[in-house]
């Protein structure tokens, strides 16, 4: 088995037939062993029944059905967990992505990359202010914060070497950040312009509410990347800073009092002092608790805070 295709499916009734037909056509022409794993994310239309019908026509089609809707990230992650191919390709099932791009992604991957991310270069033409600009801004922020420069993090059409993506645990809206994660682990990441056709059947499952959620997930991810195995360095530095400011303010208040310049009640310094000292101590305690949690995480699961590339006997 060389290739696993993962499809997240949520109420895509009208798209199942053309999607599977096009996938079978493209993959059948490639002369590689493949499987298609469709994850039905608790659809309330007849997507599941359609998939079951298709599985008797396309034997490579495997179906996983969630009891209730768990989100696109969860669907992708269930598919990735089950994938048996050396290469994993994720693709939207609403035909916004073009199955005909898959061979090109694989050629690029064979040049020695671990992740090839699709870039919907021609998306949002004619909607510059309302869609293109916000999307460019979001991708710019993600690139800056993660240090991994891609034009289109949101494109589901991506190809991965399986061992790079298998160990990644995905939460929230995080599937889009797998390339950043892979790069942090030392993987080679690149992007490739792909076709984009607006949806014909059904409607988008997301509204504008996704933007803040994606950015918050990014904050979590970047924080974990930088401080996962040393949270005290983060909380502790701010804690020490706050504590020192508190002491300084306290000393200043006492000096002013002793020199008879100002009484305690005449300056805000004593309040600042108390506040900064309390916040400082709290932050340091946060750091200690975070360290204990991280030790539980690493030690209970036998995880290591490093990735080995070679080791001699
Ligand atoms: N999807 C899913 N679960 C969800 C929402 C979406 O599996 O809760 C799937 C959906 O069927 C589609 C893909 O994720 O294949 C992308 O969703 P959508 O097209 O609505 O997002 P957009 O293209 O508007 O970003
Ligand atoms: Mg879509």
GROMACS .gro file of C-alpha atoms and ligand atoms in nm:
model
  339
    1UNK     CA    1   0.000   0.000   0.000
    2UNK     CA    2   0.158   0.324  -0.110
    3UNK     CA    3  -0.107   0.593  -0.085
    4UNK     CA    4  -0.387   0.678   0.162
    5UNK     CA    5  -0.638   0.947   0.071
    6UNK     CA    6  -0.832   1.096   0.365
    7UNK     CA    7  -1.170   1.264   0.311
    8UNK     CA    8  -1.354   1.450   0.590
    9UNK     CA    9  -1.723   1.434   0.503
   10UNK     CA   10  -1.996   1.637   0.670
   11UNK     CA   11  -2.326   1.673   0.485
   12UNK     CA   12  -2.175   1.650   0.137
   13UNK     CA   13  -2.456   1.451  -0.024
   14UNK     CA   14  -2.436   1.610  -0.370
   15UNK     CA   15  -2.056   1.586  -0.381
   16UNK     CA   16  -1.995   1.218  -0.298
   17UNK     CA   17  -2.064   1.080  -0.644
   18UNK     CA   18  -1.850   1.323  -0.849
   19UNK     CA   19  -1.577   1.315  -0.586
   20UNK     CA   20  -1.537   0.938  -0.572
   21UNK     CA   21  -1.564   0.911  -0.950
   22UNK     CA   22  -1.288   1.167  -1.002
   23UNK     CA   23  -1.069   1.017  -0.731
   24UNK     CA   24  -1.102   0.665  -0.876
   25UNK     CA   25  -1.018   0.799  -1.220
   26UNK     CA   26  -0.708   0.989  -1.105
   27UNK     CA   27  -0.579   0.720  -0.867
   28UNK     CA   28  -0.657   0.433  -1.104
   29UNK     CA   29  -0.436   0.599  -1.365
   30UNK     CA   30  -0.140   0.618  -1.130
   31UNK     CA   31  -0.048   0.251  -1.093
   32UNK     CA   32   0.010   0.265  -0.718
   33UNK     CA   33  -0.169   0.072  -0.444
   34UNK     CA   34  -0.410   0.309  -0.275
   35UNK     CA   35  -0.694   0.333  -0.023
   36UNK     CA   36  -0.953   0.605   0.023
   37UNK     CA   37  -1.062   0.659   0.383
   38UNK     CA   38  -1.382   0.862   0.408
   39UNK     CA   39  -1.462   0.982   0.758
   40UNK     CA   40  -1.830   1.070   0.788
   41UNK     CA   41  -1.835   1.332   1.060
   42UNK     CA   42  -2.188   1.264   1.185
   43UNK     CA   43  -2.365   1.377   0.866
   44UNK     CA   44  -2.739   1.424   0.896
   45UNK     CA   45  -2.806   1.386   0.522
   46UNK     CA   46  -2.753   1.067   0.319
   47UNK     CA   47  -2.375   1.110   0.278
   48UNK     CA   48  -2.308   0.790   0.471
   49UNK     CA   49  -2.553   0.579   0.269
   50UNK     CA   50  -2.399   0.713  -0.051
   51UNK     CA   51  -2.050   0.626   0.067
   52UNK     CA   52  -2.165   0.273   0.153
   53UNK     CA   53  -2.312   0.237  -0.197
   54UNK     CA   54  -1.989   0.356  -0.355
   55UNK     CA   55  -1.778   0.115  -0.153
   56UNK     CA   56  -1.925  -0.174  -0.352
   57UNK     CA   57  -1.813  -0.005  -0.674
   58UNK     CA   58  -1.476   0.131  -0.552
   59UNK     CA   59  -1.321  -0.147  -0.338
   60UNK     CA   60  -1.044   0.084  -0.212
   61UNK     CA   61  -1.304   0.297  -0.029
   62UNK     CA   62  -1.313   0.252   0.347
   63UNK     CA   63  -1.564   0.432   0.565
   64UNK     CA   64  -1.551   0.549   0.924
   65UNK     CA   65  -1.868   0.699   1.067
   66UNK     CA   66  -1.876   0.923   1.373
   67UNK     CA   67  -2.181   0.905   1.597
   68UNK     CA   68  -2.201   1.280   1.626
   69UNK     CA   69  -2.032   1.569   1.451
   70UNK     CA   70  -1.682   1.615   1.595
   71UNK     CA   71  -1.530   1.863   1.349
   72UNK     CA   72  -1.303   1.854   1.048
   73UNK     CA   73  -0.985   1.822   1.253
   74UNK     CA   74  -1.121   1.519   1.440
   75UNK     CA   75  -1.233   1.360   1.112
   76UNK     CA   76  -0.892   1.409   0.954
   77UNK     CA   77  -0.719   1.276   1.258
   78UNK     CA   78  -0.934   0.958   1.265
   79UNK     CA   79  -0.846   0.904   0.898
   80UNK     CA   80  -0.475   0.963   0.950
   81UNK     CA   81  -0.471   0.718   1.242
   82UNK     CA   82  -0.618   0.445   1.022
   83UNK     CA   83  -0.410   0.516   0.712
   84UNK     CA   84  -0.179   0.235   0.604
   85UNK     CA   85  -0.004   0.408   0.312
   86UNK     CA   86   0.352   0.542   0.316
   87UNK     CA   87   0.208   0.865   0.182
   88UNK     CA   88  -0.104   1.038   0.315
   89UNK     CA   89  -0.306   1.292   0.118
   90UNK     CA   90  -0.587   1.490   0.282
   91UNK     CA   91  -0.848   1.653   0.059
   92UNK     CA   92  -1.182   1.832   0.113
   93UNK     CA   93  -1.484   1.637  -0.003
   94UNK     CA   94  -1.674   1.938  -0.139
   95UNK     CA   95  -1.470   1.942  -0.464
   96UNK     CA   96  -1.317   2.280  -0.383
   97UNK     CA   97  -0.989   2.089  -0.414
   98UNK     CA   98  -0.921   1.911  -0.742
   99UNK     CA   99  -0.831   1.538  -0.722
  100UNK     CA  100  -0.632   1.587  -1.045
  101UNK     CA  101  -0.372   1.779  -0.840
  102UNK     CA  102  -0.281   1.470  -0.633
  103UNK     CA  103  -0.020   1.331  -0.877
  104UNK     CA  104   0.157   1.668  -0.888
  105UNK     CA  105   0.171   1.683  -0.506
  106UNK     CA  106   0.323   1.334  -0.500
  107UNK     CA  107   0.588   1.424  -0.758
  108UNK     CA  108   0.685   1.721  -0.541
  109UNK     CA  109   0.692   1.500  -0.230
  110UNK     CA  110   0.928   1.262  -0.410
  111UNK     CA  111   1.174   1.546  -0.457
  112UNK     CA  112   1.253   1.486  -0.090
  113UNK     CA  113   0.990   1.677   0.106
  114UNK     CA  114   0.799   1.556   0.411
  115UNK     CA  115   0.500   1.783   0.358
  116UNK     CA  116   0.367   1.945   0.040
  117UNK     CA  117   0.092   2.194   0.114
  118UNK     CA  118  -0.160   2.308  -0.149
  119UNK     CA  119  -0.180   2.678  -0.223
  120UNK     CA  120  -0.513   2.795  -0.367
  121UNK     CA  121  -0.346   3.078  -0.553
  122UNK     CA  122  -0.650   3.193  -0.749
  123UNK     CA  123  -0.897   3.180  -0.462
  124UNK     CA  124  -1.117   3.478  -0.374
  125UNK     CA  125  -1.066   3.658  -0.704
  126UNK     CA  126  -1.317   3.942  -0.720
  127UNK     CA  127  -1.356   3.953  -0.342
  128UNK     CA  128  -1.034   4.127  -0.256
  129UNK     CA  129  -1.143   4.332   0.044
  130UNK     CA  130  -1.387   4.090   0.204
  131UNK     CA  131  -1.212   3.754   0.160
  132UNK     CA  132  -0.868   3.777   0.000
  133UNK     CA  133  -0.723   4.042   0.233
  134UNK     CA  134  -0.843   3.876   0.560
  135UNK     CA  135  -0.713   3.542   0.435
  136UNK     CA  136  -0.374   3.690   0.341
  137UNK     CA  137  -0.352   3.862   0.681
  138UNK     CA  138  -0.432   3.539   0.866
  139UNK     CA  139  -0.173   3.343   0.670
  140UNK     CA  140   0.084   3.618   0.727
  141UNK     CA  141   0.022   3.608   1.105
  142UNK     CA  142   0.047   3.228   1.111
  143UNK     CA  143   0.370   3.240   0.906
  144UNK     CA  144   0.526   3.501   1.135
  145UNK     CA  145   0.428   3.328   1.460
  146UNK     CA  146   0.519   2.978   1.349
  147UNK     CA  147   0.829   3.075   1.151
  148UNK     CA  148   0.709   2.852   0.865
  149UNK     CA  149   0.615   3.053   0.557
  150UNK     CA  150   0.316   2.925   0.361
  151UNK     CA  151   0.062   3.126   0.163
  152UNK     CA  152  -0.237   2.907   0.239
  153UNK     CA  153  -0.244   2.719   0.567
  154UNK     CA  154  -0.618   2.661   0.531
  155UNK     CA  155  -0.598   2.444   0.218
  156UNK     CA  156  -0.690   2.088   0.316
  157UNK     CA  157  -0.525   1.942   0.006
  158UNK     CA  158  -0.184   1.842   0.136
  159UNK     CA  159   0.047   1.544   0.097
  160UNK     CA  160   0.253   1.403   0.384
  161UNK     CA  161   0.506   1.131   0.439
  162UNK     CA  162   0.313   0.909   0.680
  163UNK     CA  163   0.576   0.889   0.954
  164UNK     CA  164   0.582   1.269   0.980
  165UNK     CA  165   0.210   1.306   1.041
  166UNK     CA  166   0.127   0.982   1.226
  167UNK     CA  167   0.258   1.093   1.565
  168UNK     CA  168   0.087   1.434   1.563
  169UNK     CA  169  -0.206   1.471   1.802
  170UNK     CA  170  -0.465   1.715   1.671
  171UNK     CA  171  -0.705   1.926   1.875
  172UNK     CA  172  -0.946   2.211   1.803
  173UNK     CA  173  -0.885   2.357   1.457
  174UNK     CA  174  -0.526   2.245   1.448
  175UNK     CA  175  -0.513   2.028   1.136
  176UNK     CA  176  -0.407   2.330   0.935
  177UNK     CA  177  -0.091   2.365   1.143
  178UNK     CA  178   0.052   2.019   1.072
  179UNK     CA  179   0.307   2.173   0.828
  180UNK     CA  180   0.435   2.408   1.099
  181UNK     CA  181   0.453   2.121   1.344
  182UNK     CA  182   0.638   1.904   1.093
  183UNK     CA  183   0.888   2.183   1.022
  184UNK     CA  184   0.955   2.232   1.394
  185UNK     CA  185   1.038   1.861   1.416
  186UNK     CA  186   1.296   1.905   1.141
  187UNK     CA  187   1.076   1.808   0.844
  188UNK     CA  188   1.112   1.964   0.498
  189UNK     CA  189   0.798   2.158   0.408
  190UNK     CA  190   0.703   2.320   0.078
  191UNK     CA  191   0.394   2.441  -0.107
  192UNK     CA  192   0.253   2.397  -0.455
  193UNK     CA  193  -0.016   2.603  -0.630
  194UNK     CA  194  -0.332   2.394  -0.677
  195UNK     CA  195  -0.665   2.443  -0.851
  196UNK     CA  196  -0.958   2.581  -0.662
  197UNK     CA  197  -1.322   2.562  -0.768
  198UNK     CA  198  -1.590   2.722  -0.550
  199UNK     CA  199  -1.844   2.481  -0.403
  200UNK     CA  200  -2.129   2.377  -0.635
  201UNK     CA  201  -2.330   2.148  -0.403
  202UNK     CA  202  -2.409   2.214  -0.037
  203UNK     CA  203  -2.284   2.498   0.181
  204UNK     CA  204  -1.970   2.582   0.376
  205UNK     CA  205  -1.978   2.455   0.734
  206UNK     CA  206  -1.796   2.756   0.871
  207UNK     CA  207  -1.864   3.124   0.925
  208UNK     CA  208  -1.646   3.411   1.034
  209UNK     CA  209  -1.628   3.263   1.386
  210UNK     CA  210  -1.350   3.036   1.267
  211UNK     CA  211  -1.097   3.321   1.247
  212UNK     CA  212  -1.055   3.386   1.622
  213UNK     CA  213  -1.064   3.012   1.694
  214UNK     CA  214  -0.783   2.944   1.448
  215UNK     CA  215  -0.573   3.226   1.591
  216UNK     CA  216  -0.627   3.106   1.950
  217UNK     CA  217  -0.525   2.753   1.849
  218UNK     CA  218  -0.215   2.904   1.696
  219UNK     CA  219  -0.128   3.080   2.023
  220UNK     CA  220  -0.160   2.747   2.208
  221UNK     CA  221   0.051   2.567   1.951
  222UNK     CA  222   0.329   2.826   1.940
  223UNK     CA  223   0.334   2.842   2.320
  224UNK     CA  224   0.357   2.464   2.348
  225UNK     CA  225   0.626   2.455   2.081
  226UNK     CA  226   0.844   2.706   2.262
  227UNK     CA  227   0.777   2.625   2.627
  228UNK     CA  228   0.628   2.273   2.642
  229UNK     CA  229   0.926   2.128   2.824
  230UNK     CA  230   1.021   2.441   3.018
  231UNK     CA  231   0.700   2.627   3.115
  232UNK     CA  232   0.874   2.776   3.421
  233UNK     CA  233   1.096   2.980   3.190
  234UNK     CA  234   0.787   3.152   3.056
  235UNK     CA  235   0.578   3.198   3.370
  236UNK     CA  236   0.886   3.242   3.588
  237UNK     CA  237   1.035   3.529   3.382
  238UNK     CA  238   0.715   3.729   3.392
  239UNK     CA  239   0.674   3.637   3.758
  240UNK     CA  240   1.022   3.760   3.847
  241UNK     CA  241   0.971   4.079   3.650
  242UNK     CA  242   0.644   4.151   3.829
  243UNK     CA  243   0.788   4.060   4.168
  244UNK     CA  244   1.088   4.293   4.115
  245UNK     CA  245   0.863   4.580   4.008
  246UNK     CA  246   0.661   4.521   4.325
  247UNK     CA  247   0.969   4.536   4.545
  248UNK     CA  248   1.090   4.852   4.365
  249UNK     CA  249   0.753   5.022   4.411
  250UNK     CA  250   0.753   4.922   4.780
  251UNK     CA  251   1.104   5.053   4.838
  252UNK     CA  252   1.018   5.378   4.661
  253UNK     CA  253   0.707   5.422   4.879
  254UNK     CA  254   0.906   5.364   5.199
  255UNK     CA  255   1.183   5.606   5.091
  256UNK     CA  256   0.931   5.878   5.008
  257UNK     CA  257   0.775   5.826   5.350
  258UNK     CA  258   1.105   5.826   5.543
  259UNK     CA  259   1.225   6.140   5.367
  260UNK     CA  260   0.890   6.299   5.452
  261UNK     CA  261   0.817   6.373   5.088
  262UNK     CA  262   0.493   6.176   5.053
  263UNK     CA  263   0.275   5.974   5.288
  264UNK     CA  264   0.179   5.618   5.188
  265UNK     CA  265  -0.178   5.728   5.117
  266UNK     CA  266  -0.063   6.005   4.884
  267UNK     CA  267   0.088   5.778   4.615
  268UNK     CA  268  -0.038   5.472   4.432
  269UNK     CA  269   0.297   5.302   4.497
  270UNK     CA  270   0.188   5.080   4.792
  271UNK     CA  271  -0.101   4.943   4.587
  272UNK     CA  272   0.126   4.882   4.287
  273UNK     CA  273   0.373   4.714   4.516
  274UNK     CA  274   0.118   4.474   4.666
  275UNK     CA  275  -0.036   4.401   4.327
  276UNK     CA  276   0.291   4.330   4.147
  277UNK     CA  277   0.424   4.114   4.430
  278UNK     CA  278   0.105   3.905   4.444
  279UNK     CA  279   0.093   3.864   4.064
  280UNK     CA  280   0.464   3.776   4.060
  281UNK     CA  281   0.427   3.507   4.324
  282UNK     CA  282   0.118   3.370   4.148
  283UNK     CA  283   0.300   3.348   3.815
  284UNK     CA  284   0.587   3.159   3.972
  285UNK     CA  285   0.339   2.916   4.131
  286UNK     CA  286   0.173   2.877   3.789
  287UNK     CA  287   0.514   2.788   3.651
  288UNK     CA  288   0.563   2.521   3.918
  289UNK     CA  289   0.221   2.369   3.848
  290UNK     CA  290   0.287   2.374   3.473
  291UNK     CA  291   0.622   2.200   3.530
  292UNK     CA  292   0.448   1.929   3.731
  293UNK     CA  293   0.188   1.881   3.457
  294UNK     CA  294   0.456   1.857   3.189
  295UNK     CA  295   0.649   1.600   3.389
  296UNK     CA  296   0.333   1.391   3.417
  297UNK     CA  297   0.286   1.424   3.041
  298UNK     CA  298   0.638   1.328   2.938
  299UNK     CA  299   0.698   1.060   3.200
  300UNK     CA  300   0.358   0.887   3.195
  301UNK     CA  301   0.375   0.847   2.817
  302UNK     CA  302   0.745   0.780   2.788
  303UNK     CA  303   0.776   1.085   2.563
  304UNK     CA  304   1.102   1.262   2.496
  305UNK     CA  305   1.153   1.633   2.435
  306UNK     CA  306   1.380   1.565   2.133
  307UNK     CA  307   1.365   1.398   1.791
  308UNK     CA  308   1.657   1.175   1.689
  309UNK     CA  309   1.760   1.162   1.325
  310UNK     CA  310   2.058   0.918   1.336
  311UNK     CA  311   2.223   0.716   1.609
  312UNK     CA  312   2.526   0.486   1.587
  313UNK     CA  313   2.526   0.146   1.753
  314LIG     N1  314  -1.615   1.908   0.749
  314LIG     C1  315  -1.620   1.807   0.844
  314LIG     N2  316  -1.672   1.834   0.967
  314LIG     C2  317  -1.717   1.959   1.002
  314LIG     C3  318  -1.709   2.062   0.906
  314LIG     C4  319  -1.657   2.035   0.780
  314LIG     O1  320  -1.579   1.695   0.816
  314LIG     O2  321  -1.764   1.976   1.115
  314LIG     C5  322  -1.560   1.880   0.615
  314LIG     C6  323  -1.650   1.919   0.500
  314LIG     O3  324  -1.738   1.814   0.465
  314LIG     C7  325  -1.550   1.948   0.390
  314LIG     C8  326  -1.429   2.003   0.466
  314LIG     O4  327  -1.444   1.956   0.599
  314LIG     O5  328  -1.510   1.830   0.323
  314LIG     C9  329  -1.421   2.153   0.459
  314LIG     O6  330  -1.540   2.212   0.503
  314LIG     P1  331  -1.606   2.338   0.431
  314LIG     O7  332  -1.604   2.320   0.283
  314LIG     O8  333  -1.736   2.363   0.494
  314LIG     O9  334  -1.502   2.452   0.471
  314LIG     P2  335  -1.451   2.573   0.380
  314LIG    O10  336  -1.410   2.515   0.249
  314LIG    O11  337  -1.565   2.667   0.370
  314LIG    O12  338  -1.334   2.629   0.456
  315LIG    MG1  339  -1.507   2.394   0.131
   0.00000   0.00000   0.00000
